[in-house]
């Protein structure tokens, strides 16, 4: 249907054009008109068109928000967002005044002063006072805009108070993963070389290093065996490729062993405070929850290319850059439930979307964000599986012992959850 | 500095003219021409072709955005089964089209096309020179441009498709073929094409600078130069300073891609493998890219300022208001354009204090820009306006520049940019302020100087139709696009239907934008027809059709090597003596000596 419509528009447009051009040409030929001599009538018409267009343009400009204003985002759901929205309002007013003022002057003068024979334009090459005036006034207004803007910017980007909860937002083509700190309240170190199916973020622990090294050694052994077996039949280029692959794996092994040394030194130096000891109790999940009215610091990373964590309802955005961690402060103010009421939409969800082109499925790299009361958040958080169950890294732990540990963990969790539910009830 | 009269250059030019009166072969006249007039036509026609290609691309991807998943014969016709199975644009080709559209428009149409065409045409003519300082290098600059164009277009035909990481080609996406199909051969071609393009652009720019500084005719002081020449000179200077930085950015990227270096790569795990690259930074690329990239948008808009200043003054029959302030603001803009690149990187994790500095420098640019707009409006005030198509497009340019410039104040403010960065709001902003404005000025330039280029007139009535429909569709496309951005709609998205929040009126807006885009595209047929038809069949142009003061209209309509048959004209006054009190005519060409007691401006 629409295809048809568009085709019709195209064909009609084309025909109209050709007709018009013939007509225009014939008439000007017939009347001996010169293209460069524009008669007063035409100038008047163009002038009137300037007025008409200016008026329609500005009215349309005013009408659009009335008609389409509902596409704008709902009220900001974070303190940062509130500041940004306020700043938008301030700027819109200034820009609106300038926009209407300049456009009215432009279209009005254009229509008013069309060419009439016998009239001469006013000789007015410059006026220093006027020019000074319209240099100084914009400067003053801009100073206000800048001061307001930087003030908000400084607040939004201020360093977090110590003890703020960190949440990792981890991106890769084409999905998001989240990591919450465990009991120690700290996110542990990660390393991209440790990434495997079981360890999607590459969290560094004794166990993950050991497992990764074992896996890599196995890969090397397999590759070598394969190469030896088929050395005769493989073409030279393939052999070279295989050898390079093996070399690459060996480099990886070497680097991971280096990492292990580093880790051991750090643990020796810092003991319990070593960042390498914080990873085991982290919680890795595909779900994104945040407690309302709580300052959190999102630590944003990427595994492969640049992505961008964009939370339009929070007016928040930060790029995810491979090789570094970027940080973004967020203090949400409206729970998902409340927002459902506000927007009168029971299916409403906050969305985290990717906003930096990252590949062919960039347009669908999204995750819902649930903002809930701190109590509900805690309940949800406690139920998350812990990355490495304590004790399970000891290979010689007896099954029985393991069972008891996990039992104690369970009761502990249940207790905490109850307590959390209590606070939840209180806060409601 | 002032009054750089260069008699020796003028004389040798004269000799040169005599020397060249022999009959030229077809090849030396039309193909490997050294003549600035011919080279400017070559640039213009190449740019028109590139603009058509880029515009058809935009129609194809606009159809997909407005009617996702629907089949279009139009799409299928251009892309075939591979990239548009069943007439539905594929998501990888979507990104490729957006990328090549942006690249063609910014570099090939509005850099090569705009300043290539008008620097070549106007600089020698308006300063009273017989040709560019080096005709040979000038010719080379076009041939590099053409080679770059062909290489860029050839990437449309490679197996894995053209570059698809956006016109900014940020690594690691652009560096790793495993991250997106377009980062294979297509990206290699993109990068080498850019190197050719930049080489050509540098040759051109150096030539323009040398020509303006050394070959001005007798009496043509810097303070008597038309604003077009000022603008083109500053454009060339900005280009010479900025483009080499892009070369280095591109070279490092080529090395990362082909030689295993790690300038932009570090700690990457992709396609199930940890890469060896360590220690690089993707952010480094962004700094290098935008150190060119921002000045680049001024390379696009400065010639547009020059053209619209000239046209508005001439057709209002009034001197441009505040000539010196106009030059001053051009200089201020050129200078500041080098200090603002960081405003593209507010959310890359850049140090917030550094961000503040870029907010400050960026908002400073708003001041000279505002001065320019006020001066245009003051020029119209109490003018005697002749609405030639060129004048209409110039007034349109001022209007679109206002609309786009004002939203610049939003995106320049780091805190606000957090929300709108990389959304359609930014797309709307830059199309308005540099895309549409520069295209309008380019159109103005073509209509205005067509008689000077081809010795014939374009059809005025068709020009009117072209202007009004283009203006309406430009606003119809880009004003609603701001709403898409403010609704949180990210750019470079192939399909919005995956998001419940992008439904209802959001879709209606996208449909409206697409329909206006089609209208705007179709009406360019009128222009193209008018242009080519008039080259052969247009009315013969008179000597000075717009009663203009500048020197190009004193040269004979027939083309000849060396521009003026006799000695070069001498200049006695500034170019804006329109409607000067006490004069019979409403214009006084620059070649008319000052009367006794008359003051030069
Ligand atoms: C013919 C009318 C035009 C239409 C309908 C149009 C439309 C669009 C659209 C829809 C996009 C995609 C935005 C995105 O998803 O990020 C785009 C991108 C772009 N356009 Fe245009 N455009 C037009 C003309 C121009 C002009 C004249 C310029 C010159 C500056 C231009 C420069 C760009 C650039 C630089 C991009 C960004 C490409 C990228 O994201 O890598 N366009 N255009
Ligand atoms: Cu993405
Ligand atoms: Cu910029």
mmCIF file with all atom_site columns, C-alpha atoms in Angstrom, chain A residues 2-3 6 10 14 17 20-21 25 33-36 38 42-43 46 49-50 53 57 60 64-65 67-68 70-73 84 87-88 95 99 102-103 106-107 109-110 113-116 119-127 131 134 139 142 145-146 149 153 157 173 192-193 195 248 251 255 303-304 306 310 315 317-319 321-322 353-360 362-364 366, chain B residues 63 67 70-71 91-92 95 171-173 179 267-269 273-276 278 286 317-318 320-322 325 347-349 352 356 363 367 374-375 377 380 382-388 392 399 402 406 413-416 418-419 421-423 457-458 460-461 464-465 468 471 475 483 486-487 490 492-495 498-499 505-506 522 525-526 529 533 539-540 542 577-581 583:
data_model
loop_
_atom_site.group_PDB
_atom_site.id
_atom_site.type_symbol
_atom_site.label_atom_id
_atom_site.label_alt_id
_atom_site.label_comp_id
_atom_site.label_asym_id
_atom_site.label_entity_id
_atom_site.label_seq_id
_atom_site.pdbx_PDB_ins_code
_atom_site.Cartn_x
_atom_site.Cartn_y
_atom_site.Cartn_z
_atom_site.occupancy
_atom_site.B_iso_or_equiv
_atom_site.pdbx_formal_charge
_atom_site.auth_seq_id
_atom_site.auth_comp_id
_atom_site.auth_asym_id
_atom_site.auth_atom_id
_atom_site.pdbx_PDB_model_num
ATOM 1   C CA . UNK A 1 2   ? 2.569  2.525   1.111   1.00 0.00 ? 2   UNK A CA 1
ATOM 2   C CA . UNK A 1 3   ? 4.867  1.373   -1.642  1.00 0.00 ? 3   UNK A CA 1
ATOM 3   C CA . UNK A 1 6   ? 5.133  6.416   -2.791  1.00 0.00 ? 6   UNK A CA 1
ATOM 4   C CA . UNK A 1 10  ? 7.179  9.822   -7.448  1.00 0.00 ? 10  UNK A CA 1
ATOM 5   C CA . UNK A 1 14  ? 8.135  13.652  -12.138 1.00 0.00 ? 14  UNK A CA 1
ATOM 6   C CA . UNK A 1 17  ? 8.039  18.735  -13.194 1.00 0.00 ? 17  UNK A CA 1
ATOM 7   C CA . UNK A 1 20  ? 5.940  22.778  -15.661 1.00 0.00 ? 20  UNK A CA 1
ATOM 8   C CA . UNK A 1 21  ? 9.354  23.141  -17.147 1.00 0.00 ? 21  UNK A CA 1
ATOM 9   C CA . UNK A 1 25  ? 10.146 27.758  -20.993 1.00 0.00 ? 25  UNK A CA 1
ATOM 10  C CA . UNK A 1 33  ? 11.464 37.640  -21.070 1.00 0.00 ? 33  UNK A CA 1
ATOM 11  C CA . UNK A 1 34  ? 15.001 37.634  -19.816 1.00 0.00 ? 34  UNK A CA 1
ATOM 12  C CA . UNK A 1 35  ? 15.770 35.256  -16.991 1.00 0.00 ? 35  UNK A CA 1
ATOM 13  C CA . UNK A 1 36  ? 17.785 37.805  -15.076 1.00 0.00 ? 36  UNK A CA 1
ATOM 14  C CA . UNK A 1 38  ? 12.812 39.752  -12.650 1.00 0.00 ? 38  UNK A CA 1
ATOM 15  C CA . UNK A 1 42  ? 7.428  38.370  -9.413  1.00 0.00 ? 42  UNK A CA 1
ATOM 16  C CA . UNK A 1 43  ? 9.408  40.144  -6.759  1.00 0.00 ? 43  UNK A CA 1
ATOM 17  C CA . UNK A 1 46  ? 8.218  36.214  -3.798  1.00 0.00 ? 46  UNK A CA 1
ATOM 18  C CA . UNK A 1 49  ? 5.603  34.126  -0.218  1.00 0.00 ? 49  UNK A CA 1
ATOM 19  C CA . UNK A 1 50  ? 8.309  35.002  2.282   1.00 0.00 ? 50  UNK A CA 1
ATOM 20  C CA . UNK A 1 53  ? 6.110  30.923  4.534   1.00 0.00 ? 53  UNK A CA 1
ATOM 21  C CA . UNK A 1 57  ? 6.610  27.946  9.467   1.00 0.00 ? 57  UNK A CA 1
ATOM 22  C CA . UNK A 1 60  ? 3.634  24.954  12.422  1.00 0.00 ? 60  UNK A CA 1
ATOM 23  C CA . UNK A 1 64  ? 4.036  20.510  16.453  1.00 0.00 ? 64  UNK A CA 1
ATOM 24  C CA . UNK A 1 65  ? 4.550  20.171  20.202  1.00 0.00 ? 65  UNK A CA 1
ATOM 25  C CA . UNK A 1 67  ? 0.216  17.546  18.370  1.00 0.00 ? 67  UNK A CA 1
ATOM 26  C CA . UNK A 1 68  ? 3.317  15.438  18.870  1.00 0.00 ? 68  UNK A CA 1
ATOM 27  C CA . UNK A 1 70  ? 3.413  13.082  23.674  1.00 0.00 ? 70  UNK A CA 1
ATOM 28  C CA . UNK A 1 71  ? 6.509  11.513  22.140  1.00 0.00 ? 71  UNK A CA 1
ATOM 29  C CA . UNK A 1 72  ? 8.703  13.369  24.606  1.00 0.00 ? 72  UNK A CA 1
ATOM 30  C CA . UNK A 1 73  ? 10.146 11.364  27.442  1.00 0.00 ? 73  UNK A CA 1
ATOM 31  C CA . UNK A 1 84  ? 19.053 18.385  33.088  1.00 0.00 ? 84  UNK A CA 1
ATOM 32  C CA . UNK A 1 87  ? 18.312 23.290  32.338  1.00 0.00 ? 87  UNK A CA 1
ATOM 33  C CA . UNK A 1 88  ? 16.545 22.342  29.128  1.00 0.00 ? 88  UNK A CA 1
ATOM 34  C CA . UNK A 1 95  ? 16.438 29.854  22.254  1.00 0.00 ? 95  UNK A CA 1
ATOM 35  C CA . UNK A 1 99  ? 14.409 31.870  17.198  1.00 0.00 ? 99  UNK A CA 1
ATOM 36  C CA . UNK A 1 102 ? 15.372 36.439  14.212  1.00 0.00 ? 102 UNK A CA 1
ATOM 37  C CA . UNK A 1 103 ? 13.012 34.496  11.994  1.00 0.00 ? 103 UNK A CA 1
ATOM 38  C CA . UNK A 1 106 ? 14.301 37.798  8.520   1.00 0.00 ? 106 UNK A CA 1
ATOM 39  C CA . UNK A 1 107 ? 11.042 36.905  6.791   1.00 0.00 ? 107 UNK A CA 1
ATOM 40  C CA . UNK A 1 109 ? 12.229 42.295  6.035   1.00 0.00 ? 109 UNK A CA 1
ATOM 41  C CA . UNK A 1 110 ? 12.562 39.956  3.085   1.00 0.00 ? 110 UNK A CA 1
ATOM 42  C CA . UNK A 1 113 ? 11.568 45.295  0.968   1.00 0.00 ? 113 UNK A CA 1
ATOM 43  C CA . UNK A 1 114 ? 11.023 43.604  -2.378  1.00 0.00 ? 114 UNK A CA 1
ATOM 44  C CA . UNK A 1 115 ? 12.364 45.445  -5.372  1.00 0.00 ? 115 UNK A CA 1
ATOM 45  C CA . UNK A 1 116 ? 10.372 48.342  -6.732  1.00 0.00 ? 116 UNK A CA 1
ATOM 46  C CA . UNK A 1 119 ? 13.321 53.011  -5.216  1.00 0.00 ? 119 UNK A CA 1
ATOM 47  C CA . UNK A 1 120 ? 16.826 52.955  -3.916  1.00 0.00 ? 120 UNK A CA 1
ATOM 48  C CA . UNK A 1 121 ? 18.042 50.838  -1.048  1.00 0.00 ? 121 UNK A CA 1
ATOM 49  C CA . UNK A 1 122 ? 19.103 52.614  2.098   1.00 0.00 ? 122 UNK A CA 1
ATOM 50  C CA . UNK A 1 123 ? 22.875 53.097  2.241   1.00 0.00 ? 123 UNK A CA 1
ATOM 51  C CA . UNK A 1 124 ? 23.771 51.534  5.561   1.00 0.00 ? 124 UNK A CA 1
ATOM 52  C CA . UNK A 1 125 ? 27.176 49.878  5.484   1.00 0.00 ? 125 UNK A CA 1
ATOM 53  C CA . UNK A 1 126 ? 27.730 49.708  9.207   1.00 0.00 ? 126 UNK A CA 1
ATOM 54  C CA . UNK A 1 127 ? 26.843 51.033  12.595  1.00 0.00 ? 127 UNK A CA 1
ATOM 55  C CA . UNK A 1 131 ? 27.221 45.925  16.161  1.00 0.00 ? 131 UNK A CA 1
ATOM 56  C CA . UNK A 1 134 ? 24.523 42.675  19.302  1.00 0.00 ? 134 UNK A CA 1
ATOM 57  C CA . UNK A 1 139 ? 27.817 37.340  25.098  1.00 0.00 ? 139 UNK A CA 1
ATOM 58  C CA . UNK A 1 142 ? 25.848 33.045  26.820  1.00 0.00 ? 142 UNK A CA 1
ATOM 59  C CA . UNK A 1 145 ? 23.955 29.750  29.766  1.00 0.00 ? 145 UNK A CA 1
ATOM 60  C CA . UNK A 1 146 ? 27.530 28.631  30.415  1.00 0.00 ? 146 UNK A CA 1
ATOM 61  C CA . UNK A 1 149 ? 25.398 24.573  32.330  1.00 0.00 ? 149 UNK A CA 1
ATOM 62  C CA . UNK A 1 153 ? 27.705 19.484  34.767  1.00 0.00 ? 153 UNK A CA 1
ATOM 63  C CA . UNK A 1 157 ? 30.118 14.510  37.295  1.00 0.00 ? 157 UNK A CA 1
ATOM 64  C CA . UNK A 1 173 ? 28.037 -7.404  20.865  1.00 0.00 ? 173 UNK A CA 1
ATOM 65  C CA . UNK A 1 192 ? 39.728 -9.929  29.368  1.00 0.00 ? 192 UNK A CA 1
ATOM 66  C CA . UNK A 1 193 ? 42.032 -12.916 28.910  1.00 0.00 ? 193 UNK A CA 1
ATOM 67  C CA . UNK A 1 195 ? 36.809 -14.601 29.548  1.00 0.00 ? 195 UNK A CA 1
ATOM 68  C CA . UNK A 1 248 ? 49.166 -16.763 20.187  1.00 0.00 ? 248 UNK A CA 1
ATOM 69  C CA . UNK A 1 251 ? 51.508 -15.716 24.588  1.00 0.00 ? 251 UNK A CA 1
ATOM 70  C CA . UNK A 1 255 ? 50.441 -13.196 30.084  1.00 0.00 ? 255 UNK A CA 1
ATOM 71  C CA . UNK A 1 303 ? 34.489 -6.440  25.806  1.00 0.00 ? 303 UNK A CA 1
ATOM 72  C CA . UNK A 1 304 ? 34.877 -5.706  22.106  1.00 0.00 ? 304 UNK A CA 1
ATOM 73  C CA . UNK A 1 306 ? 32.639 0.910   21.774  1.00 0.00 ? 306 UNK A CA 1
ATOM 74  C CA . UNK A 1 310 ? 22.028 5.123   27.383  1.00 0.00 ? 310 UNK A CA 1
ATOM 75  C CA . UNK A 1 315 ? 18.735 11.390  31.020  1.00 0.00 ? 315 UNK A CA 1
ATOM 76  C CA . UNK A 1 317 ? 24.535 8.220   29.122  1.00 0.00 ? 317 UNK A CA 1
ATOM 77  C CA . UNK A 1 318 ? 28.129 7.043   29.160  1.00 0.00 ? 318 UNK A CA 1
ATOM 78  C CA . UNK A 1 319 ? 30.228 5.266   26.550  1.00 0.00 ? 319 UNK A CA 1
ATOM 79  C CA . UNK A 1 321 ? 35.153 1.767   25.840  1.00 0.00 ? 321 UNK A CA 1
ATOM 80  C CA . UNK A 1 322 ? 37.221 -1.403  25.517  1.00 0.00 ? 322 UNK A CA 1
ATOM 81  C CA . UNK A 1 353 ? 19.935 0.835   25.223  1.00 0.00 ? 353 UNK A CA 1
ATOM 82  C CA . UNK A 1 354 ? 23.121 0.897   23.255  1.00 0.00 ? 354 UNK A CA 1
ATOM 83  C CA . UNK A 1 355 ? 23.706 4.288   21.728  1.00 0.00 ? 355 UNK A CA 1
ATOM 84  C CA . UNK A 1 356 ? 26.973 3.893   19.885  1.00 0.00 ? 356 UNK A CA 1
ATOM 85  C CA . UNK A 1 357 ? 26.922 2.016   16.646  1.00 0.00 ? 357 UNK A CA 1
ATOM 86  C CA . UNK A 1 358 ? 28.531 -1.334  17.397  1.00 0.00 ? 358 UNK A CA 1
ATOM 87  C CA . UNK A 1 359 ? 27.567 -3.703  14.610  1.00 0.00 ? 359 UNK A CA 1
ATOM 88  C CA . UNK A 1 360 ? 24.636 -5.080  12.735  1.00 0.00 ? 360 UNK A CA 1
ATOM 89  C CA . UNK A 1 362 ? 23.183 -2.410  17.418  1.00 0.00 ? 362 UNK A CA 1
ATOM 90  C CA . UNK A 1 363 ? 19.531 -1.429  17.095  1.00 0.00 ? 363 UNK A CA 1
ATOM 91  C CA . UNK A 1 364 ? 18.431 -4.218  19.377  1.00 0.00 ? 364 UNK A CA 1
ATOM 92  C CA . UNK A 1 366 ? 18.739 -3.411  25.045  1.00 0.00 ? 366 UNK A CA 1
ATOM 93  C CA . UNK B 2 63  ? 12.020 4.195   3.724   1.00 0.00 ? 63  UNK B CA 1
ATOM 94  C CA . UNK B 2 67  ? 8.215  1.451   7.120   1.00 0.00 ? 67  UNK B CA 1
ATOM 95  C CA . UNK B 2 70  ? 8.274  -3.506  4.249   1.00 0.00 ? 70  UNK B CA 1
ATOM 96  C CA . UNK B 2 71  ? 9.296  -4.382  0.761   1.00 0.00 ? 71  UNK B CA 1
ATOM 97  C CA . UNK B 2 91  ? 20.592 -4.307  8.588   1.00 0.00 ? 91  UNK B CA 1
ATOM 98  C CA . UNK B 2 92  ? 24.242 -4.409  7.561   1.00 0.00 ? 92  UNK B CA 1
ATOM 99  C CA . UNK B 2 95  ? 24.542 0.946   8.342   1.00 0.00 ? 95  UNK B CA 1
ATOM 100 C CA . UNK B 2 171 ? 37.778 1.924   16.025  1.00 0.00 ? 171 UNK B CA 1
ATOM 101 C CA . UNK B 2 172 ? 37.664 -0.801  17.252  1.00 0.00 ? 172 UNK B CA 1
ATOM 102 C CA . UNK B 2 173 ? 34.557 -1.298  15.115  1.00 0.00 ? 173 UNK B CA 1
ATOM 103 C CA . UNK B 2 179 ? 33.090 -6.942  14.381  1.00 0.00 ? 179 UNK B CA 1
ATOM 104 C CA . UNK B 2 267 ? 42.153 -5.561  25.897  1.00 0.00 ? 267 UNK B CA 1
ATOM 105 C CA . UNK B 2 268 ? 39.677 -6.799  23.336  1.00 0.00 ? 268 UNK B CA 1
ATOM 106 C CA . UNK B 2 269 ? 37.906 -10.112 23.336  1.00 0.00 ? 269 UNK B CA 1
ATOM 107 C CA . UNK B 2 273 ? 39.164 -14.850 21.190  1.00 0.00 ? 273 UNK B CA 1
ATOM 108 C CA . UNK B 2 274 ? 41.330 -12.550 23.249  1.00 0.00 ? 274 UNK B CA 1
ATOM 109 C CA . UNK B 2 275 ? 43.376 -10.361 20.937  1.00 0.00 ? 275 UNK B CA 1
ATOM 110 C CA . UNK B 2 276 ? 47.050 -9.696  21.484  1.00 0.00 ? 276 UNK B CA 1
ATOM 111 C CA . UNK B 2 278 ? 47.552 -4.046  24.350  1.00 0.00 ? 278 UNK B CA 1
ATOM 112 C CA . UNK B 2 286 ? 38.413 10.225  18.470  1.00 0.00 ? 286 UNK B CA 1
ATOM 113 C CA . UNK B 2 317 ? 21.177 46.245  -3.746  1.00 0.00 ? 317 UNK B CA 1
ATOM 114 C CA . UNK B 2 318 ? 22.762 47.204  -0.454  1.00 0.00 ? 318 UNK B CA 1
ATOM 115 C CA . UNK B 2 320 ? 26.720 44.013  3.265   1.00 0.00 ? 320 UNK B CA 1
ATOM 116 C CA . UNK B 2 321 ? 26.173 45.312  6.752   1.00 0.00 ? 321 UNK B CA 1
ATOM 117 C CA . UNK B 2 322 ? 29.362 45.403  8.824   1.00 0.00 ? 322 UNK B CA 1
ATOM 118 C CA . UNK B 2 325 ? 32.682 42.601  11.408  1.00 0.00 ? 325 UNK B CA 1
ATOM 119 C CA . UNK B 2 347 ? 30.327 11.128  27.233  1.00 0.00 ? 347 UNK B CA 1
ATOM 120 C CA . UNK B 2 348 ? 33.464 9.173   26.382  1.00 0.00 ? 348 UNK B CA 1
ATOM 121 C CA . UNK B 2 349 ? 34.614 9.280   29.958  1.00 0.00 ? 349 UNK B CA 1
ATOM 122 C CA . UNK B 2 352 ? 34.843 16.466  33.367  1.00 0.00 ? 352 UNK B CA 1
ATOM 123 C CA . UNK B 2 356 ? 33.973 22.205  30.851  1.00 0.00 ? 356 UNK B CA 1
ATOM 124 C CA . UNK B 2 363 ? 29.723 28.416  23.233  1.00 0.00 ? 363 UNK B CA 1
ATOM 125 C CA . UNK B 2 367 ? 28.962 34.884  19.356  1.00 0.00 ? 367 UNK B CA 1
ATOM 126 C CA . UNK B 2 374 ? 22.250 39.802  12.672  1.00 0.00 ? 374 UNK B CA 1
ATOM 127 C CA . UNK B 2 375 ? 24.346 41.344  9.935   1.00 0.00 ? 375 UNK B CA 1
ATOM 128 C CA . UNK B 2 377 ? 19.195 40.586  8.605   1.00 0.00 ? 377 UNK B CA 1
ATOM 129 C CA . UNK B 2 380 ? 17.991 42.986  4.157   1.00 0.00 ? 380 UNK B CA 1
ATOM 130 C CA . UNK B 2 382 ? 15.445 48.641  3.857   1.00 0.00 ? 382 UNK B CA 1
ATOM 131 C CA . UNK B 2 383 ? 17.010 46.902  0.905   1.00 0.00 ? 383 UNK B CA 1
ATOM 132 C CA . UNK B 2 384 ? 15.596 46.725  -2.585  1.00 0.00 ? 384 UNK B CA 1
ATOM 133 C CA . UNK B 2 385 ? 15.446 42.990  -2.828  1.00 0.00 ? 385 UNK B CA 1
ATOM 134 C CA . UNK B 2 386 ? 15.471 41.202  -6.161  1.00 0.00 ? 386 UNK B CA 1
ATOM 135 C CA . UNK B 2 387 ? 14.316 37.667  -5.604  1.00 0.00 ? 387 UNK B CA 1
ATOM 136 C CA . UNK B 2 388 ? 16.481 35.718  -7.966  1.00 0.00 ? 388 UNK B CA 1
ATOM 137 C CA . UNK B 2 392 ? 15.872 32.943  -2.256  1.00 0.00 ? 392 UNK B CA 1
ATOM 138 C CA . UNK B 2 399 ? 16.869 30.763  8.147   1.00 0.00 ? 399 UNK B CA 1
ATOM 139 C CA . UNK B 2 402 ? 19.353 30.026  12.622  1.00 0.00 ? 402 UNK B CA 1
ATOM 140 C CA . UNK B 2 406 ? 20.371 27.533  18.031  1.00 0.00 ? 406 UNK B CA 1
ATOM 141 C CA . UNK B 2 413 ? 26.306 22.257  26.747  1.00 0.00 ? 413 UNK B CA 1
ATOM 142 C CA . UNK B 2 414 ? 27.836 19.071  28.111  1.00 0.00 ? 414 UNK B CA 1
ATOM 143 C CA . UNK B 2 415 ? 25.096 18.416  30.649  1.00 0.00 ? 415 UNK B CA 1
ATOM 144 C CA . UNK B 2 416 ? 22.373 18.635  28.013  1.00 0.00 ? 416 UNK B CA 1
ATOM 145 C CA . UNK B 2 418 ? 24.385 13.715  27.969  1.00 0.00 ? 418 UNK B CA 1
ATOM 146 C CA . UNK B 2 419 ? 20.742 13.274  27.058  1.00 0.00 ? 419 UNK B CA 1
ATOM 147 C CA . UNK B 2 421 ? 24.261 12.765  22.329  1.00 0.00 ? 421 UNK B CA 1
ATOM 148 C CA . UNK B 2 422 ? 24.030 10.285  19.448  1.00 0.00 ? 422 UNK B CA 1
ATOM 149 C CA . UNK B 2 423 ? 20.273 10.656  19.204  1.00 0.00 ? 423 UNK B CA 1
ATOM 150 C CA . UNK B 2 457 ? 21.096 31.669  -17.791 1.00 0.00 ? 457 UNK B CA 1
ATOM 151 C CA . UNK B 2 458 ? 19.228 29.082  -15.757 1.00 0.00 ? 458 UNK B CA 1
ATOM 152 C CA . UNK B 2 460 ? 14.189 31.392  -13.092 1.00 0.00 ? 460 UNK B CA 1
ATOM 153 C CA . UNK B 2 461 ? 10.710 29.934  -12.729 1.00 0.00 ? 461 UNK B CA 1
ATOM 154 C CA . UNK B 2 464 ? 11.435 29.214  -7.828  1.00 0.00 ? 464 UNK B CA 1
ATOM 155 C CA . UNK B 2 465 ? 9.746  25.827  -7.784  1.00 0.00 ? 465 UNK B CA 1
ATOM 156 C CA . UNK B 2 468 ? 10.126 26.578  -2.339  1.00 0.00 ? 468 UNK B CA 1
ATOM 157 C CA . UNK B 2 471 ? 12.697 24.715  1.659   1.00 0.00 ? 471 UNK B CA 1
ATOM 158 C CA . UNK B 2 475 ? 12.043 21.851  7.306   1.00 0.00 ? 475 UNK B CA 1
ATOM 159 C CA . UNK B 2 483 ? 11.346 15.283  18.244  1.00 0.00 ? 483 UNK B CA 1
ATOM 160 C CA . UNK B 2 486 ? 14.071 14.217  22.229  1.00 0.00 ? 486 UNK B CA 1
ATOM 161 C CA . UNK B 2 487 ? 11.897 11.111  22.483  1.00 0.00 ? 487 UNK B CA 1
ATOM 162 C CA . UNK B 2 490 ? 19.129 6.805   19.021  1.00 0.00 ? 490 UNK B CA 1
ATOM 163 C CA . UNK B 2 492 ? 22.034 4.593   13.404  1.00 0.00 ? 492 UNK B CA 1
ATOM 164 C CA . UNK B 2 493 ? 19.185 2.298   14.428  1.00 0.00 ? 493 UNK B CA 1
ATOM 165 C CA . UNK B 2 494 ? 17.928 0.012   11.731  1.00 0.00 ? 494 UNK B CA 1
ATOM 166 C CA . UNK B 2 495 ? 14.572 -0.620  13.307  1.00 0.00 ? 495 UNK B CA 1
ATOM 167 C CA . UNK B 2 498 ? 11.838 -3.643  19.115  1.00 0.00 ? 498 UNK B CA 1
ATOM 168 C CA . UNK B 2 499 ? 11.040 -0.891  21.617  1.00 0.00 ? 499 UNK B CA 1
ATOM 169 C CA . UNK B 2 505 ? 3.277  9.273   17.286  1.00 0.00 ? 505 UNK B CA 1
ATOM 170 C CA . UNK B 2 506 ? 6.936  8.361   17.133  1.00 0.00 ? 506 UNK B CA 1
ATOM 171 C CA . UNK B 2 522 ? 12.096 14.349  -6.239  1.00 0.00 ? 522 UNK B CA 1
ATOM 172 C CA . UNK B 2 525 ? 15.033 16.545  -10.579 1.00 0.00 ? 525 UNK B CA 1
ATOM 173 C CA . UNK B 2 526 ? 13.806 20.036  -11.404 1.00 0.00 ? 526 UNK B CA 1
ATOM 174 C CA . UNK B 2 529 ? 17.037 19.230  -15.425 1.00 0.00 ? 529 UNK B CA 1
ATOM 175 C CA . UNK B 2 533 ? 19.253 21.845  -19.976 1.00 0.00 ? 533 UNK B CA 1
ATOM 176 C CA . UNK B 2 539 ? 19.270 31.938  -22.657 1.00 0.00 ? 539 UNK B CA 1
ATOM 177 C CA . UNK B 2 540 ? 22.576 33.538  -23.540 1.00 0.00 ? 540 UNK B CA 1
ATOM 178 C CA . UNK B 2 542 ? 24.564 39.174  -20.697 1.00 0.00 ? 542 UNK B CA 1
ATOM 179 C CA . UNK B 2 577 ? 29.043 50.059  -3.349  1.00 0.00 ? 577 UNK B CA 1
ATOM 180 C CA . UNK B 2 578 ? 25.399 49.255  -3.942  1.00 0.00 ? 578 UNK B CA 1
ATOM 181 C CA . UNK B 2 579 ? 22.889 52.095  -3.903  1.00 0.00 ? 579 UNK B CA 1
ATOM 182 C CA . UNK B 2 580 ? 25.605 54.495  -2.875  1.00 0.00 ? 580 UNK B CA 1
ATOM 183 C CA . UNK B 2 581 ? 24.119 57.958  -2.389  1.00 0.00 ? 581 UNK B CA 1
ATOM 184 C CA . UNK B 2 583 ? 25.378 57.689  -7.834  1.00 0.00 ? 583 UNK B CA 1
#
